[in-house]
mmCIF file of C-alpha atoms in Angstrom:
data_model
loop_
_atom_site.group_PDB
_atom_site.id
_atom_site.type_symbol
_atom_site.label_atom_id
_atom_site.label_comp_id
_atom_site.label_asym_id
_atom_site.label_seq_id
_atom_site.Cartn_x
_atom_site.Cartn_y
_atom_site.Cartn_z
ATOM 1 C CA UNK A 80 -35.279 -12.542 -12.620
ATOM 2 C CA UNK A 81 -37.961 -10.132 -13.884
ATOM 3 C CA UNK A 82 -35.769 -8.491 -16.447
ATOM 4 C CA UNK A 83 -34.859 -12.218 -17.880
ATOM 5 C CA UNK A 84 -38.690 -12.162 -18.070
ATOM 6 C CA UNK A 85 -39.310 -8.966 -19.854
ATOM 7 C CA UNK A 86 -36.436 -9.500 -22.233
ATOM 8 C CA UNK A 87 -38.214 -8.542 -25.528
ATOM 9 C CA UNK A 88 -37.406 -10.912 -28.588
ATOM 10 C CA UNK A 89 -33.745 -11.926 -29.495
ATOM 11 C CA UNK A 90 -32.462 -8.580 -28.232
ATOM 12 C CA UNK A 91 -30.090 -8.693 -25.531
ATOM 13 C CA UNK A 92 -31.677 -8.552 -22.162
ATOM 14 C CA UNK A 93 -30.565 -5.688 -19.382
ATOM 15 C CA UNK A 94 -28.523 -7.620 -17.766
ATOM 16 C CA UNK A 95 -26.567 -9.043 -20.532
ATOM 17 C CA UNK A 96 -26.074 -5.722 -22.251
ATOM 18 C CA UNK A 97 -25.031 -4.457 -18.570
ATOM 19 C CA UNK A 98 -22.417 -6.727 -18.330
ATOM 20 C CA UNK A 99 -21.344 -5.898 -22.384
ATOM 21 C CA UNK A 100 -20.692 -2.367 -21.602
ATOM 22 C CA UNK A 101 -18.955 -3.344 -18.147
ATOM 23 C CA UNK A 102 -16.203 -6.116 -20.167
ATOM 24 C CA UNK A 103 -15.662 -3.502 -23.015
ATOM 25 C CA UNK A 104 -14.885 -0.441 -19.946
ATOM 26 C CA UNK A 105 -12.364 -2.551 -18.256
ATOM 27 C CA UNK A 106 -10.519 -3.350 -21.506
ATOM 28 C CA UNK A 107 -10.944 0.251 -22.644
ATOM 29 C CA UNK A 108 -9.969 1.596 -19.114
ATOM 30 C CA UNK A 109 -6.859 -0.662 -18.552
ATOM 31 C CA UNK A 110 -5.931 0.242 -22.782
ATOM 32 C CA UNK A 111 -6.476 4.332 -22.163
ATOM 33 C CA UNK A 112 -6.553 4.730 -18.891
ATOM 34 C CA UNK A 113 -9.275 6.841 -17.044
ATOM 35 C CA UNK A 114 -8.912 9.834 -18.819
ATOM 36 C CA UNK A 115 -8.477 8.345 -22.317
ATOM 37 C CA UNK A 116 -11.616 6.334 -22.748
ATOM 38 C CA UNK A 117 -14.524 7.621 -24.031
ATOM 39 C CA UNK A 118 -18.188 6.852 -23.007
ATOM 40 C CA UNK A 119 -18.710 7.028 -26.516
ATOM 41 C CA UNK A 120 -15.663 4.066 -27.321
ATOM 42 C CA UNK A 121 -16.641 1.938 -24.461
ATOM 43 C CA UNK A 122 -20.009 2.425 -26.218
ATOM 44 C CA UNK A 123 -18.766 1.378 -29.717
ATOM 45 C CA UNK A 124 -16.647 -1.584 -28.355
ATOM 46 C CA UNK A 125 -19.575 -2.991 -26.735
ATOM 47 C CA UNK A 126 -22.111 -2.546 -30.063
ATOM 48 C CA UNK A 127 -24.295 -0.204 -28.019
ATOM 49 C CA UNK A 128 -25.709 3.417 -28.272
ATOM 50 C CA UNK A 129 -23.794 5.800 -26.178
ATOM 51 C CA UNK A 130 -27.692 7.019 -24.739
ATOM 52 C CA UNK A 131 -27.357 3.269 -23.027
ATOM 53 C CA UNK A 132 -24.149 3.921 -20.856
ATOM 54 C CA UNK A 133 -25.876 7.076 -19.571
ATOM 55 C CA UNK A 134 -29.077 5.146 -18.694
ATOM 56 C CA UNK A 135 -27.161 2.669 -16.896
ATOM 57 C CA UNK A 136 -24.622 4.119 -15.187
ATOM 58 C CA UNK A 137 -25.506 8.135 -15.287
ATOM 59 C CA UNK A 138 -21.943 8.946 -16.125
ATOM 60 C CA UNK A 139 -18.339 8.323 -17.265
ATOM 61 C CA UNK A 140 -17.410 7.868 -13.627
ATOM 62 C CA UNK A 141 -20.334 5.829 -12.557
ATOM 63 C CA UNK A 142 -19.510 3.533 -15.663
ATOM 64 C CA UNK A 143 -15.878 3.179 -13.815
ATOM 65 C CA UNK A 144 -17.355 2.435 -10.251
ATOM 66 C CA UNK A 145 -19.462 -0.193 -11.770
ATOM 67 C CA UNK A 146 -16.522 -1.643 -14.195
ATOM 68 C CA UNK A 147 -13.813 -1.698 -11.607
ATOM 69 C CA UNK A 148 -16.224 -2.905 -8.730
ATOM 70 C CA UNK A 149 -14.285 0.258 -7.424
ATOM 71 C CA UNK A 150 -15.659 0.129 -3.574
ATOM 72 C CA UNK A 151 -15.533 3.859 -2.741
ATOM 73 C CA UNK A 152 -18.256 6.098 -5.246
ATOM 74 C CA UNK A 153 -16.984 9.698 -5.513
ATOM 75 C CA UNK A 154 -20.856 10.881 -6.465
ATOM 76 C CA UNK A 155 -21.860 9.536 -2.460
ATOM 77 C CA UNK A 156 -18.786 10.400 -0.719
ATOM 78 C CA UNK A 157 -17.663 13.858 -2.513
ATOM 79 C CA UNK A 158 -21.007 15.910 -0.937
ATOM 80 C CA UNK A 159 -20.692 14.337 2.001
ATOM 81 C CA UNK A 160 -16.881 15.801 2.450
ATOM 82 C CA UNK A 161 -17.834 19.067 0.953
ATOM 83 C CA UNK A 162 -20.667 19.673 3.343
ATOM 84 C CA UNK A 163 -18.431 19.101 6.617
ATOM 85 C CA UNK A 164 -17.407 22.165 8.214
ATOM 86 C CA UNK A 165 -13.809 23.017 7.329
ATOM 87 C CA UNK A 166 -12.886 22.754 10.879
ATOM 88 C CA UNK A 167 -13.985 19.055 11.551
ATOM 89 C CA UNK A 168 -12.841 17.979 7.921
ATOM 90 C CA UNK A 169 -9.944 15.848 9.466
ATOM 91 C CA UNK A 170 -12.051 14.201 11.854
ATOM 92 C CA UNK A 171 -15.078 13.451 9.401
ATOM 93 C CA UNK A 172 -12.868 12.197 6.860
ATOM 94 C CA UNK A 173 -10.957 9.995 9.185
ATOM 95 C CA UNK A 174 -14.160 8.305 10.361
ATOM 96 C CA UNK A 175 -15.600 8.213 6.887
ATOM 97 C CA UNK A 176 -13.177 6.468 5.288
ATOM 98 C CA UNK A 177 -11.776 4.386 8.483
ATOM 99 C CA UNK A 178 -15.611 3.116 7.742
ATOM 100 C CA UNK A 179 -15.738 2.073 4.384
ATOM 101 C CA UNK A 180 -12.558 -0.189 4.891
ATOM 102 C CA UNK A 181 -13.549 -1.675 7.990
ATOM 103 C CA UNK A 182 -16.625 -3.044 6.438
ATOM 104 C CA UNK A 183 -15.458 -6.281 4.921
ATOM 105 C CA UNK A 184 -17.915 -5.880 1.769
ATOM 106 C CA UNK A 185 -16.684 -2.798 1.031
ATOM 107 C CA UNK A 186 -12.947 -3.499 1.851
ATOM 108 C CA UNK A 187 -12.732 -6.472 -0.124
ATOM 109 C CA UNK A 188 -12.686 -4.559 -3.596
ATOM 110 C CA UNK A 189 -10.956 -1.987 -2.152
ATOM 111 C CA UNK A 190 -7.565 -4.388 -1.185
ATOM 112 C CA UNK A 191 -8.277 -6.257 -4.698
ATOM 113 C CA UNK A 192 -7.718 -2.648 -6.502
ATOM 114 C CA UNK A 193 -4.955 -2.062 -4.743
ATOM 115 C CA UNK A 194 -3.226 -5.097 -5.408
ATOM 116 C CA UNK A 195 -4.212 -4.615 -9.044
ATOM 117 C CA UNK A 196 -2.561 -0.959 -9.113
ATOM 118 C CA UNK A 197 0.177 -2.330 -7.465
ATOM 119 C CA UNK A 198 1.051 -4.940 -10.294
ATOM 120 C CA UNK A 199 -0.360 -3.490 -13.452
ATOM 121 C CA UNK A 200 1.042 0.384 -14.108
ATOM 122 C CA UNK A 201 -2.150 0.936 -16.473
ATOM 123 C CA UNK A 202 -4.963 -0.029 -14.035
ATOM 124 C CA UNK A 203 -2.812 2.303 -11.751
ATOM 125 C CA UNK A 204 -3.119 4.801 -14.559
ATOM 126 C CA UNK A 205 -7.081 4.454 -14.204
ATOM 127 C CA UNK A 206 -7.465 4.556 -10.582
ATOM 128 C CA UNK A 207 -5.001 7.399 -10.619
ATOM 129 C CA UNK A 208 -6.865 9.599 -12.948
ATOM 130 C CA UNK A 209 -10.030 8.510 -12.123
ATOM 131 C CA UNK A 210 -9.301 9.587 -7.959
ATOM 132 C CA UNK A 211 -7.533 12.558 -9.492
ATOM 133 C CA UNK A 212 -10.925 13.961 -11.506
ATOM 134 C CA UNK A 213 -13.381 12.955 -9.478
ATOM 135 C CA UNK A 214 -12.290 12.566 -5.820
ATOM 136 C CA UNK A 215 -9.327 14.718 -5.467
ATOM 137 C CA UNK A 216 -10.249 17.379 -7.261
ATOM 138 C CA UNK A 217 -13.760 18.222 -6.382
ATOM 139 C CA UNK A 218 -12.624 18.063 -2.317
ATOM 140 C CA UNK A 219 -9.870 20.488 -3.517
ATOM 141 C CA UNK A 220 -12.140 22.961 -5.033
ATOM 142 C CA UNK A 221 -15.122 22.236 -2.267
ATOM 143 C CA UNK A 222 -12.136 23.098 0.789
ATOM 144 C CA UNK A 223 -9.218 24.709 -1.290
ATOM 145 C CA UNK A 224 -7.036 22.336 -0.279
ATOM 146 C CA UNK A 225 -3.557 22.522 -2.056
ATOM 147 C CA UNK A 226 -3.174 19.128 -4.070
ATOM 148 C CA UNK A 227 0.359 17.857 -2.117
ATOM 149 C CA UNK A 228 -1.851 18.247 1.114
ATOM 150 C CA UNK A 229 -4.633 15.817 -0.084
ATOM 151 C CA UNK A 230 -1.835 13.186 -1.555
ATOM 152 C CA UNK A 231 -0.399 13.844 2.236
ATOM 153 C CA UNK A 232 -3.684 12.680 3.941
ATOM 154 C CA UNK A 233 -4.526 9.969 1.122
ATOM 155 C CA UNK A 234 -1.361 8.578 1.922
ATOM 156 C CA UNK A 235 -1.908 8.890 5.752
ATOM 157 C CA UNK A 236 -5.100 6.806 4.998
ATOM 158 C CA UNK A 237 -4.062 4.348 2.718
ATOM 159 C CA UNK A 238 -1.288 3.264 4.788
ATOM 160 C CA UNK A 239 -2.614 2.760 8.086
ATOM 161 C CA UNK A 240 -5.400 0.678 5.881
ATOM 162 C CA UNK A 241 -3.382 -1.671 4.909
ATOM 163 C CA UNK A 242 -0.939 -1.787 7.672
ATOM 164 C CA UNK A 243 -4.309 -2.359 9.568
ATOM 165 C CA UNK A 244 -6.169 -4.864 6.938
ATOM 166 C CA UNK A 245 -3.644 -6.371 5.133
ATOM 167 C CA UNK A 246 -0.177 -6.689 6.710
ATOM 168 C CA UNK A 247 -2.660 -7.299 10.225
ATOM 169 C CA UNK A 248 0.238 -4.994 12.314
ATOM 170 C CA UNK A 249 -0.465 -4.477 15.800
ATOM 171 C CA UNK A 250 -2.094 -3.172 18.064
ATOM 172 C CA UNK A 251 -3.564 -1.422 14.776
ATOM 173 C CA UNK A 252 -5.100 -4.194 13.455
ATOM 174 C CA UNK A 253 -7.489 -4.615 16.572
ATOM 175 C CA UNK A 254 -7.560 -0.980 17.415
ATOM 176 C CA UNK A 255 -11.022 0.066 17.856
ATOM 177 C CA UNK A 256 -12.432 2.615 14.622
ATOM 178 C CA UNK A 257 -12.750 5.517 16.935
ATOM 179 C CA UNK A 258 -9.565 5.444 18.795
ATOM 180 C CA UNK A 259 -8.132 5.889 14.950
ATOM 181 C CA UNK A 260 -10.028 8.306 14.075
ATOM 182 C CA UNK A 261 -8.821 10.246 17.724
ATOM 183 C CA UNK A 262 -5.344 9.317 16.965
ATOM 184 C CA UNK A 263 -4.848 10.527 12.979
ATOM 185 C CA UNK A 264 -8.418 12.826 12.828
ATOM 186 C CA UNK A 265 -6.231 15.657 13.538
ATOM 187 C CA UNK A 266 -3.240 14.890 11.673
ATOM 188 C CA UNK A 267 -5.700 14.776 8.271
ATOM 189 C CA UNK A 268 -6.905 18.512 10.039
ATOM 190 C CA UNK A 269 -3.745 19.656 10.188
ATOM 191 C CA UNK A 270 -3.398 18.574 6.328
ATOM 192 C CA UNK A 271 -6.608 19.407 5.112
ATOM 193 C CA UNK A 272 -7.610 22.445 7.288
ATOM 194 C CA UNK B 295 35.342 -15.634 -9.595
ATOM 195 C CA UNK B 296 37.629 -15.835 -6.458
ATOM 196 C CA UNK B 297 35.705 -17.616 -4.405
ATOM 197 C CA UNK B 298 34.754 -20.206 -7.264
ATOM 198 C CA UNK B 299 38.510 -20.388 -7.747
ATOM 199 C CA UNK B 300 38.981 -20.862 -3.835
ATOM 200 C CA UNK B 301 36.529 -24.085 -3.618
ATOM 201 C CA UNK B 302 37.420 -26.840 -1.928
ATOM 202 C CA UNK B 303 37.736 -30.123 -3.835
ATOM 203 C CA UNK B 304 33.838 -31.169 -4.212
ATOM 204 C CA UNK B 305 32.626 -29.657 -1.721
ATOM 205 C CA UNK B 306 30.186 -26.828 -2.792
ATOM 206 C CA UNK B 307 31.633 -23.099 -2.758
ATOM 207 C CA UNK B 308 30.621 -20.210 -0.407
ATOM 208 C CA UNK B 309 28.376 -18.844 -3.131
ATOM 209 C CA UNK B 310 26.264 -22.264 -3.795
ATOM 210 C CA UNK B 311 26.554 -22.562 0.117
ATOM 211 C CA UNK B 312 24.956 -18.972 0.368
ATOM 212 C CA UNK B 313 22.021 -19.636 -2.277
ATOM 213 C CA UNK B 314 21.371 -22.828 -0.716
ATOM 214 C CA UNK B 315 20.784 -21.428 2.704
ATOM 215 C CA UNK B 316 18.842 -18.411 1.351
ATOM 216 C CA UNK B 317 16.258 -20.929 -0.865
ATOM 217 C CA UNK B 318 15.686 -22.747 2.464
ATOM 218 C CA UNK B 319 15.222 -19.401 4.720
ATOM 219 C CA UNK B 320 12.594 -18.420 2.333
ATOM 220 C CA UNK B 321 10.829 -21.967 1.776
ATOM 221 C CA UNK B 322 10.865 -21.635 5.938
ATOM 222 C CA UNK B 323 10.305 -18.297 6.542
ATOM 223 C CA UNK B 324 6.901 -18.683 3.938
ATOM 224 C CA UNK B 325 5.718 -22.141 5.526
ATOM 225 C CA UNK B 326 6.708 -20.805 9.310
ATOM 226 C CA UNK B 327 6.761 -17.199 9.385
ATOM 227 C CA UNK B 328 9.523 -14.972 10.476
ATOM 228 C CA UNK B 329 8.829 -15.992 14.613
ATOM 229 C CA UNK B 330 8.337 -19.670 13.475
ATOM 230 C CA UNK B 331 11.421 -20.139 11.805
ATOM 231 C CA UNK B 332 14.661 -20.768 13.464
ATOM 232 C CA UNK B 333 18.061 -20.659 12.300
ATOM 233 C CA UNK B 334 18.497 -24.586 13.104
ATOM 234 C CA UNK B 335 15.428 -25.282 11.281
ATOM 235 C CA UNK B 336 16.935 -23.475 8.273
ATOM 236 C CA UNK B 337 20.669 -24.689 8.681
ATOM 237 C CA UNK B 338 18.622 -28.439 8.826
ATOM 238 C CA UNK B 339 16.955 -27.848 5.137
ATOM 239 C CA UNK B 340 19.933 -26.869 3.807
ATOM 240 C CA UNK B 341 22.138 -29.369 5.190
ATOM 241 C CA UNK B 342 24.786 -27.123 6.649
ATOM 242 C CA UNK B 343 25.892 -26.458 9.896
ATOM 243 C CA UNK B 344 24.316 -23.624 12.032
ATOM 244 C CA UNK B 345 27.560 -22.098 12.540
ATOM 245 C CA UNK B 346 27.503 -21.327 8.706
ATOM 246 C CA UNK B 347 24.454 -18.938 9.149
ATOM 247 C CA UNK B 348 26.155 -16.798 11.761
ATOM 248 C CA UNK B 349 29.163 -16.452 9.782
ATOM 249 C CA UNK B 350 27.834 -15.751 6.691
ATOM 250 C CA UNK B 351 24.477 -13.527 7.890
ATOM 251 C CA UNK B 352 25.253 -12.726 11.438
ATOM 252 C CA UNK B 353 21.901 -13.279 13.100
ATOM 253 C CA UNK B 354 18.273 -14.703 11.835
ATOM 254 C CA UNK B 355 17.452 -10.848 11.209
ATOM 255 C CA UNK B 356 20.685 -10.839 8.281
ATOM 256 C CA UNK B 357 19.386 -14.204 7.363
ATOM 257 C CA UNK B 358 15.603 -13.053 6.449
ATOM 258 C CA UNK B 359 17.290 -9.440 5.104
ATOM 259 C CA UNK B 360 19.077 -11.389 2.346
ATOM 260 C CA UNK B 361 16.649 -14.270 2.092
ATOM 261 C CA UNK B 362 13.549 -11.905 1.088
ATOM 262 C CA UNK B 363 16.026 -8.962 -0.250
ATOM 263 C CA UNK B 364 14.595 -6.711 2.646
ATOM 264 C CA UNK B 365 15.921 -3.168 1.386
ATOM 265 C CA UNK B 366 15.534 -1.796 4.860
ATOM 266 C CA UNK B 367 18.518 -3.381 6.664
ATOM 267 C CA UNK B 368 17.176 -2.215 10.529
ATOM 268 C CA UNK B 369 20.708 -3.492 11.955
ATOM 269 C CA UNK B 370 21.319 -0.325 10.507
ATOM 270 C CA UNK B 371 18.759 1.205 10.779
ATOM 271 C CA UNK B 372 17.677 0.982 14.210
ATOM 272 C CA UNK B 373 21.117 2.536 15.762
ATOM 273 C CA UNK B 374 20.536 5.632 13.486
ATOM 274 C CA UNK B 375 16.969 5.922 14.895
ATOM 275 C CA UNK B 376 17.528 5.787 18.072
ATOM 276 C CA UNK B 377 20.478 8.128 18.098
ATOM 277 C CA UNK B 378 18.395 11.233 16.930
ATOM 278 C CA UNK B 379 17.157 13.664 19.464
ATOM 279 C CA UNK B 380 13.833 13.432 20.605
ATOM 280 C CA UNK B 381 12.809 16.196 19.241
ATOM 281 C CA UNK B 382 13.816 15.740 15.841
ATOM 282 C CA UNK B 383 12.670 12.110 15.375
ATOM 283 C CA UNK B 384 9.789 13.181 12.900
ATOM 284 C CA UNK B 385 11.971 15.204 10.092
ATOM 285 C CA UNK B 386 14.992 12.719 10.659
ATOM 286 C CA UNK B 387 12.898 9.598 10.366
ATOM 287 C CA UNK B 388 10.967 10.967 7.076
ATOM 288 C CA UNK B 389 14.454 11.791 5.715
ATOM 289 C CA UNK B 390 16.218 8.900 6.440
ATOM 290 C CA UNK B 391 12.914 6.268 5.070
ATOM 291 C CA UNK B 392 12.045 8.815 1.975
ATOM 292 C CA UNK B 393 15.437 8.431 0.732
ATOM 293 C CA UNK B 394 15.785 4.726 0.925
ATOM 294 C CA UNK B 395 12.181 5.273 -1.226
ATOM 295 C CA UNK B 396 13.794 7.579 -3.536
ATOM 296 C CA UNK B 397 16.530 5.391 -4.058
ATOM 297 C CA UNK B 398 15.603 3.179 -7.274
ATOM 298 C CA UNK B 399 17.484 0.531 -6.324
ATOM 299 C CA UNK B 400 16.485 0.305 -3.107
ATOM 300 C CA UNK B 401 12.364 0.326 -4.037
ATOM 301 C CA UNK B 402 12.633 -1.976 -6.393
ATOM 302 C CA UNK B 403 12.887 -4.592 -3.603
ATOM 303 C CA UNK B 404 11.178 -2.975 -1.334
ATOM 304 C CA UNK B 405 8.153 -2.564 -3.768
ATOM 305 C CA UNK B 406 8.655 -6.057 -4.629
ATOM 306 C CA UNK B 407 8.388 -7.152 -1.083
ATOM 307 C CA UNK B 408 4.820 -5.174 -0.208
ATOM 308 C CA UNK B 409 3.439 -6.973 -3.573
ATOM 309 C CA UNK B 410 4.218 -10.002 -2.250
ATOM 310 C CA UNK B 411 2.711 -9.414 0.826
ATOM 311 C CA UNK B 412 -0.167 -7.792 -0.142
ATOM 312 C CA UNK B 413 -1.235 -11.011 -2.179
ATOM 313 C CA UNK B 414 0.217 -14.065 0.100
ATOM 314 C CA UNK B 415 -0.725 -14.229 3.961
ATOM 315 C CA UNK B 416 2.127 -16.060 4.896
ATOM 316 C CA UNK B 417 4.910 -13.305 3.505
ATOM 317 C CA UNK B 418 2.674 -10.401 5.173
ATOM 318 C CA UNK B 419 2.784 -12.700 8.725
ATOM 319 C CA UNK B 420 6.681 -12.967 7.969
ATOM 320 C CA UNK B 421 6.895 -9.434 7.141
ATOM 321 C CA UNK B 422 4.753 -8.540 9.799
ATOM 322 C CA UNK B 423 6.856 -10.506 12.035
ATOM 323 C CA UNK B 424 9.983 -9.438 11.323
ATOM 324 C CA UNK B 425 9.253 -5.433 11.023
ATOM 325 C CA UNK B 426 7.799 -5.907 14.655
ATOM 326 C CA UNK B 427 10.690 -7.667 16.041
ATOM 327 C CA UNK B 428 13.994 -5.926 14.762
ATOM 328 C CA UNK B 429 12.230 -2.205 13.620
ATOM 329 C CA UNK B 430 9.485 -1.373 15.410
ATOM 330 C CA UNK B 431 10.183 -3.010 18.354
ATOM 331 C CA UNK B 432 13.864 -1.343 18.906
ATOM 332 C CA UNK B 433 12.683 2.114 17.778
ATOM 333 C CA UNK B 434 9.778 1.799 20.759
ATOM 334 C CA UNK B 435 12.625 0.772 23.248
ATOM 335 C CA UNK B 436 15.221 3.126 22.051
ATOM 336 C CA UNK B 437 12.261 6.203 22.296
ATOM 337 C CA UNK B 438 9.230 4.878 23.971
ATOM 338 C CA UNK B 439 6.771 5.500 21.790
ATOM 339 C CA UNK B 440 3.956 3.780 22.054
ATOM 340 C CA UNK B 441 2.831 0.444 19.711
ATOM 341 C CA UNK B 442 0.152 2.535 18.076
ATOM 342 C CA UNK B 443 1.631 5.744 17.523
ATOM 343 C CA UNK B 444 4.643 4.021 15.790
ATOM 344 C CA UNK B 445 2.407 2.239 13.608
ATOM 345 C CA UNK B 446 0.350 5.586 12.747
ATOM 346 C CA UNK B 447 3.375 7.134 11.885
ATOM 347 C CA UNK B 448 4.836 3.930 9.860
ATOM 348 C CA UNK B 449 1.278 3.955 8.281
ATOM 349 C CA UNK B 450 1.891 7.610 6.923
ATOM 350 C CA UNK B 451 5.100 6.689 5.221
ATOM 351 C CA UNK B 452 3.753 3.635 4.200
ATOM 352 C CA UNK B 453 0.962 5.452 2.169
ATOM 353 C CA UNK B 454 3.281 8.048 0.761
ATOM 354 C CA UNK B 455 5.291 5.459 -0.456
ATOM 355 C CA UNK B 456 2.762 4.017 -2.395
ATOM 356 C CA UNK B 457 1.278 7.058 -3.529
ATOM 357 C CA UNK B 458 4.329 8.468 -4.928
ATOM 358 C CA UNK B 459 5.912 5.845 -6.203
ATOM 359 C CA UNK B 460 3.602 2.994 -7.228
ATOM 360 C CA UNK B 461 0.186 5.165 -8.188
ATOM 361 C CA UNK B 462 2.318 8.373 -9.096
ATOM 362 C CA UNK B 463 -0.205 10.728 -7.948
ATOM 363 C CA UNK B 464 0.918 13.882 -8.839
ATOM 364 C CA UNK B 465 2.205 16.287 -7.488
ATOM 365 C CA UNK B 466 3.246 14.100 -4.945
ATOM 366 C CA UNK B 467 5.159 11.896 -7.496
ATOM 367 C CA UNK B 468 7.119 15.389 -8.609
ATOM 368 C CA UNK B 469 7.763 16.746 -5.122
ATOM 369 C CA UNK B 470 11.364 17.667 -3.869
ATOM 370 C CA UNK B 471 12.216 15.143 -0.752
ATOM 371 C CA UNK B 472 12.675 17.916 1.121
ATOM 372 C CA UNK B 473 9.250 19.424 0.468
ATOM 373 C CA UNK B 474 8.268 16.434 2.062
ATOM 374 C CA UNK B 475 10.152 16.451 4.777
ATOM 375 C CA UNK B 476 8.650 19.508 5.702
ATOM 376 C CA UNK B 477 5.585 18.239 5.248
ATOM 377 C CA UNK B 478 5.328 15.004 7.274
ATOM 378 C CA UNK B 479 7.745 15.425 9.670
ATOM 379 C CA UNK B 480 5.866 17.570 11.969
ATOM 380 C CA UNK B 481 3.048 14.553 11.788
ATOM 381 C CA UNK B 482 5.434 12.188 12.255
ATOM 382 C CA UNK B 483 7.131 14.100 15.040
ATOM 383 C CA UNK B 484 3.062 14.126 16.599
ATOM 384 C CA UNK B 485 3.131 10.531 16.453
ATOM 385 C CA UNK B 486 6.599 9.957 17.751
ATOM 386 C CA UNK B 487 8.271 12.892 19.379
#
């Protein structure tokens, strides 16, 4: 616990402040949705300086990956999509994201999300807006990819994720990651290409 | 009222009947999942005879339709499936399943029902269960398509679904049914034709 140690006086330490700003973006986030909250109100809610959010989390969008534990960080996985080749974009993606959600660390937050979305129309509202801004559109403008065509494939994803996680269907549920990624890699090509 | 009107001295009415059997096909269906349960077993915790169930649902499949409110009835499904053409599975299926979707009515329930399983194992098993015995199971026999491939294509509606009606990502909230159509039929028609 070094920054417990170097906590100076009766000031907050890192980690509590940390966790301030994370409890006041959740509220603000589920309140105003993704696009409605401010760095500067989550700031003010939590009885910090705006210059803190930045030094913690880089960004309005970081602050969100950090406050929804969401599992999948648009500022890794965005330059990775926009540097594949257009022609193996269905293929990449497939295996990409086939690997995130059949890591159980990383799929864990991803099903507890979903479920959230699923039963609370303003944290849907968040993850909508928040995929919209900073996944969705920034693959659209890396590939030119015409917005009905990326819901197409994000649904093609999503589906067969939790058809293969959740519901357990098979054979999917036991299908080995690269047989998937043969079987709907060019489907998301044929989408995305 | 008719049927109130109708009732035999004490003896409980064809509507109490009816509940009664439904509150014990989902207590069993829960505890046992849609394989474990049997029609005898359910007939037992209700305390009616196992004749009732077939004439008032037909078959265990009608019983777990009305006990869980499934919106997709495959009894009627399945023969309008496995009529279509080979060749024009893909647009026919996405059709027929995007306008159950598009139906409010008939999401509400059907939303319901993938909330539910999405947060309690034992609905997802009986779910799970139930879509591979009387849906996908039929559809494979009427077409022969194989396990996976069904459950790709089942995964891409599945998404969709969600996507357009539970996240309301845009445009894909907004699009014409038919736009759609056009759009994932061919994949499906991949996966199943």
């Amino acid at each position: 616990m070094t920054e417990t140690a170097r906590r100076p006086g009766r000031r907050p330490g890192p980690t509590e402040t940390r966790a301030a700003i994370l409890a006041a973006a959740r509220d603000l986030f589920a309140e105003k949705g993704y696009d409605g909250a401010s760095l500067r109100g989550i700031a003010r809610a939590a009885g910090v300086d705006p210059a803190l959010l930045h030094h913690f989390f880089g960004s309005k969008e970081g602050v969100f990956v950090a406050a929804m534990r969401f599992p999948l960080d648009p500022g890794e996985l965005v330059p990775k999509i926009a540097e594949v080749p257009r022609e193996r974009l269905g293929e990449s993606v497939a295996r990409l994201l086939l690997g995130v959600w059949d890591d159980p660390e990383r799929r864990a937050p991803l099903v507890a999300m979903l479920r959230s979305a699923m039963t609370n129309e303003r944290v849907a509202a968040s993850v909508r807006e928040f995929l919209s801004a900073e996944l969705f559109g920034p693959v659209m403008a890396a590939h030119g990819v015409p917005a009905l065509r990326l819901d197409a494939a994000a649904g093609q994803l999503l589906g067969l994720m939790v058809l293969r996680h959740v519901l357990l269907m098979e054979p999917l549920a036991s299908a080995d990651a690269e047989e998937l990624v043969a079987l709907v890699g060019p489907v998301l090509q044929g989408y995305l290409g």
